[in-house]
Amino acid sequence: MEILSFLSDSFWDLFLVIMGFLAMVLGIDTYKKEKKLQEIGIKTIAKVIDFSDEETSDGVKVTVPVFEFNDSSNNKVRVKGVSNSMCKINETTVVYYDPKNPETEFYFAKKDFLVKYLFFFVGLFFLILGFVYLYNHFMAFNSK
């Protein structure tokens, strides 16, 4: 019974720990995927050719750049960037892509850099905060 009382009092602390851990894992996973594409992928230059208005799941419209590059077989490949990519028409950037699936497996080295760090450090913050609160609740629980 005491453990259930402690767990119910510490629900939000545990929630912070779990969410922080998951955000860190997502950041690390994103970093690993990008690093793998840099190691095994083909490096080329992509050019911004257009912008596309996309609707997010919550109904907000965002503008994303559309990039075009030639793959190793000299086929033109068009891919959409991310909404935080600041670009202009005809701007070029380095892209790494998987030759087996260039339409979905690509990484813009100079355009998609914030996501992995954002998830990792926000996750680390929540993880530490959750452990601090959990420790405080544990000390208060043991002093009863």
PDB file of C-alpha atoms in Angstrom, residues 5-101:
ATOM      1  CA  SER A   5       0.802   5.769  -2.351  1.00  0.00           C
ATOM      2  CA  PHE A   6       4.329   6.797  -3.305  1.00  0.00           C
ATOM      3  CA  LEU A   7       3.716   6.005  -6.987  1.00  0.00           C
ATOM      4  CA  SER A   8       0.449   7.932  -7.069  1.00  0.00           C
ATOM      5  CA  ASP A   9       2.110  10.941  -5.390  1.00  0.00           C
ATOM      6  CA  SER A  10       5.014  10.744  -7.845  1.00  0.00           C
ATOM      7  CA  PHE A  11       3.039  10.192 -11.055  1.00  0.00           C
ATOM      8  CA  TRP A  12       4.108  13.472 -12.679  1.00  0.00           C
ATOM      9  CA  ASP A  13       7.720  12.945 -11.594  1.00  0.00           C
ATOM     10  CA  LEU A  14       7.754   9.542 -13.278  1.00  0.00           C
ATOM     11  CA  PHE A  15       5.998  11.025 -16.296  1.00  0.00           C
ATOM     12  CA  LEU A  16       8.787  13.646 -16.628  1.00  0.00           C
ATOM     13  CA  VAL A  17      11.450  10.942 -16.350  1.00  0.00           C
ATOM     14  CA  ILE A  18       9.784   8.765 -18.995  1.00  0.00           C
ATOM     15  CA  MET A  19       9.119  11.661 -21.409  1.00  0.00           C
ATOM     16  CA  GLY A  20      12.656  12.964 -20.931  1.00  0.00           C
ATOM     17  CA  PHE A  21      14.105   9.537 -21.593  1.00  0.00           C
ATOM     18  CA  LEU A  22      11.964   9.047 -24.724  1.00  0.00           C
ATOM     19  CA  ALA A  23      12.898  12.486 -26.089  1.00  0.00           C
ATOM     20  CA  MET A  24      16.593  11.735 -25.530  1.00  0.00           C
ATOM     21  CA  VAL A  25      16.267   8.365 -27.270  1.00  0.00           C
ATOM     22  CA  LEU A  26      14.510  10.050 -30.210  1.00  0.00           C
ATOM     23  CA  GLY A  27      17.298  12.639 -30.452  1.00  0.00           C
ATOM     24  CA  ILE A  28      19.999   9.970 -30.319  1.00  0.00           C
ATOM     25  CA  ASP A  29      18.163   7.836 -32.904  1.00  0.00           C
ATOM     26  CA  THR A  30      17.869  10.816 -35.262  1.00  0.00           C
ATOM     27  CA  TYR A  31      21.579  11.539 -34.809  1.00  0.00           C
ATOM     28  CA  LYS A  32      22.481   7.911 -35.586  1.00  0.00           C
ATOM     29  CA  LYS A  33      20.351   7.849 -38.737  1.00  0.00           C
ATOM     30  CA  GLU A  34      21.899  11.084 -39.994  1.00  0.00           C
ATOM     31  CA  LYS A  35      25.404   9.883 -39.168  1.00  0.00           C
ATOM     32  CA  LYS A  36      24.753   6.598 -40.995  1.00  0.00           C
ATOM     33  CA  LEU A  37      23.540   8.468 -44.084  1.00  0.00           C
ATOM     34  CA  GLN A  38      26.693  10.595 -43.998  1.00  0.00           C
ATOM     35  CA  GLU A  39      28.829   7.445 -43.847  1.00  0.00           C
ATOM     36  CA  ILE A  40      27.093   5.171 -46.364  1.00  0.00           C
ATOM     37  CA  GLY A  41      25.028   7.642 -48.370  1.00  0.00           C
ATOM     38  CA  ILE A  42      25.960   9.492 -51.511  1.00  0.00           C
ATOM     39  CA  LYS A  43      26.763  13.170 -51.192  1.00  0.00           C
ATOM     40  CA  THR A  44      25.472  15.578 -53.795  1.00  0.00           C
ATOM     41  CA  ILE A  45      24.063  19.076 -54.156  1.00  0.00           C
ATOM     42  CA  ALA A  46      20.332  19.795 -53.952  1.00  0.00           C
ATOM     43  CA  LYS A  47      18.681  22.951 -55.237  1.00  0.00           C
ATOM     44  CA  VAL A  48      15.526  24.640 -53.934  1.00  0.00           C
ATOM     45  CA  ILE A  49      13.082  24.698 -56.836  1.00  0.00           C
ATOM     46  CA  ASP A  50       9.765  25.488 -55.155  1.00  0.00           C
ATOM     47  CA  PHE A  51       7.874  25.825 -51.889  1.00  0.00           C
ATOM     48  CA  SER A  52       4.934  23.681 -50.841  1.00  0.00           C
ATOM     49  CA  ASP A  53       2.190  24.567 -48.373  1.00  0.00           C
ATOM     50  CA  GLU A  54       1.624  21.578 -46.116  1.00  0.00           C
ATOM     51  CA  GLU A  55      -1.018  21.138 -43.463  1.00  0.00           C
ATOM     52  CA  THR A  56       0.057  19.660 -40.128  1.00  0.00           C
ATOM     53  CA  SER A  57      -2.041  17.197 -38.150  1.00  0.00           C
ATOM     54  CA  ASP A  58      -3.482  20.045 -36.055  1.00  0.00           C
ATOM     55  CA  GLY A  59      -4.559  22.018 -39.118  1.00  0.00           C
ATOM     56  CA  VAL A  60      -1.741  24.586 -39.191  1.00  0.00           C
ATOM     57  CA  LYS A  61      -0.315  25.372 -42.621  1.00  0.00           C
ATOM     58  CA  VAL A  62       3.474  25.478 -42.950  1.00  0.00           C
ATOM     59  CA  THR A  63       5.621  26.239 -45.968  1.00  0.00           C
ATOM     60  CA  VAL A  64       8.321  23.707 -46.748  1.00  0.00           C
ATOM     61  CA  PRO A  65      10.982  23.932 -49.441  1.00  0.00           C
ATOM     62  CA  VAL A  66      11.044  21.461 -52.311  1.00  0.00           C
ATOM     63  CA  PHE A  67      14.541  20.322 -53.245  1.00  0.00           C
ATOM     64  CA  GLU A  68      15.724  18.660 -56.424  1.00  0.00           C
ATOM     65  CA  PHE A  69      18.929  16.705 -56.974  1.00  0.00           C
ATOM     66  CA  ASN A  70      20.309  14.127 -59.382  1.00  0.00           C
ATOM     67  CA  ASP A  71      20.943  10.642 -58.030  1.00  0.00           C
ATOM     68  CA  SER A  72      23.853   8.402 -59.046  1.00  0.00           C
ATOM     69  CA  SER A  73      21.911   7.255 -62.154  1.00  0.00           C
ATOM     70  CA  ASN A  74      21.358  10.910 -63.125  1.00  0.00           C
ATOM     71  CA  ASN A  75      17.619  10.691 -62.368  1.00  0.00           C
ATOM     72  CA  LYS A  76      16.030  13.829 -60.950  1.00  0.00           C
ATOM     73  CA  VAL A  77      14.768  13.334 -57.411  1.00  0.00           C
ATOM     74  CA  ARG A  78      12.381  15.786 -55.741  1.00  0.00           C
ATOM     75  CA  VAL A  79      12.025  15.797 -51.980  1.00  0.00           C
ATOM     76  CA  LYS A  80      10.428  18.096 -49.442  1.00  0.00           C
ATOM     77  CA  GLY A  81      12.532  19.637 -46.718  1.00  0.00           C
ATOM     78  CA  VAL A  82      11.343  20.520 -43.254  1.00  0.00           C
ATOM     79  CA  SER A  83       9.458  23.593 -42.160  1.00  0.00           C
ATOM     80  CA  ASN A  84      12.410  25.006 -40.206  1.00  0.00           C
ATOM     81  CA  SER A  85      14.589  25.089 -43.331  1.00  0.00           C
ATOM     82  CA  MET A  86      15.217  28.719 -44.219  1.00  0.00           C
ATOM     83  CA  CYS A  87      15.704  28.751 -47.988  1.00  0.00           C
ATOM     84  CA  LYS A  88      15.374  30.800 -51.129  1.00  0.00           C
ATOM     85  CA  ILE A  89      14.592  29.650 -54.649  1.00  0.00           C
ATOM     86  CA  ASN A  90      17.737  28.421 -56.463  1.00  0.00           C
ATOM     87  CA  GLU A  91      19.673  28.107 -53.200  1.00  0.00           C
ATOM     88  CA  THR A  92      21.830  24.986 -53.041  1.00  0.00           C
ATOM     89  CA  THR A  93      22.752  22.763 -50.129  1.00  0.00           C
ATOM     90  CA  VAL A  94      24.542  19.485 -49.483  1.00  0.00           C
ATOM     91  CA  VAL A  95      22.349  16.400 -49.329  1.00  0.00           C
ATOM     92  CA  TYR A  96      23.257  12.830 -48.377  1.00  0.00           C
ATOM     93  CA  TYR A  97      20.919  10.141 -49.687  1.00  0.00           C
ATOM     94  CA  ASP A  98      20.578   6.384 -49.656  1.00  0.00           C
ATOM     95  CA  PRO A  99      21.009   5.184 -53.259  1.00  0.00           C
ATOM     96  CA  LYS A 100      18.462   2.414 -52.634  1.00  0.00           C
ATOM     97  CA  ASN A 101      15.725   4.840 -51.632  1.00  0.00           C
TER      98      ASN A 101
END
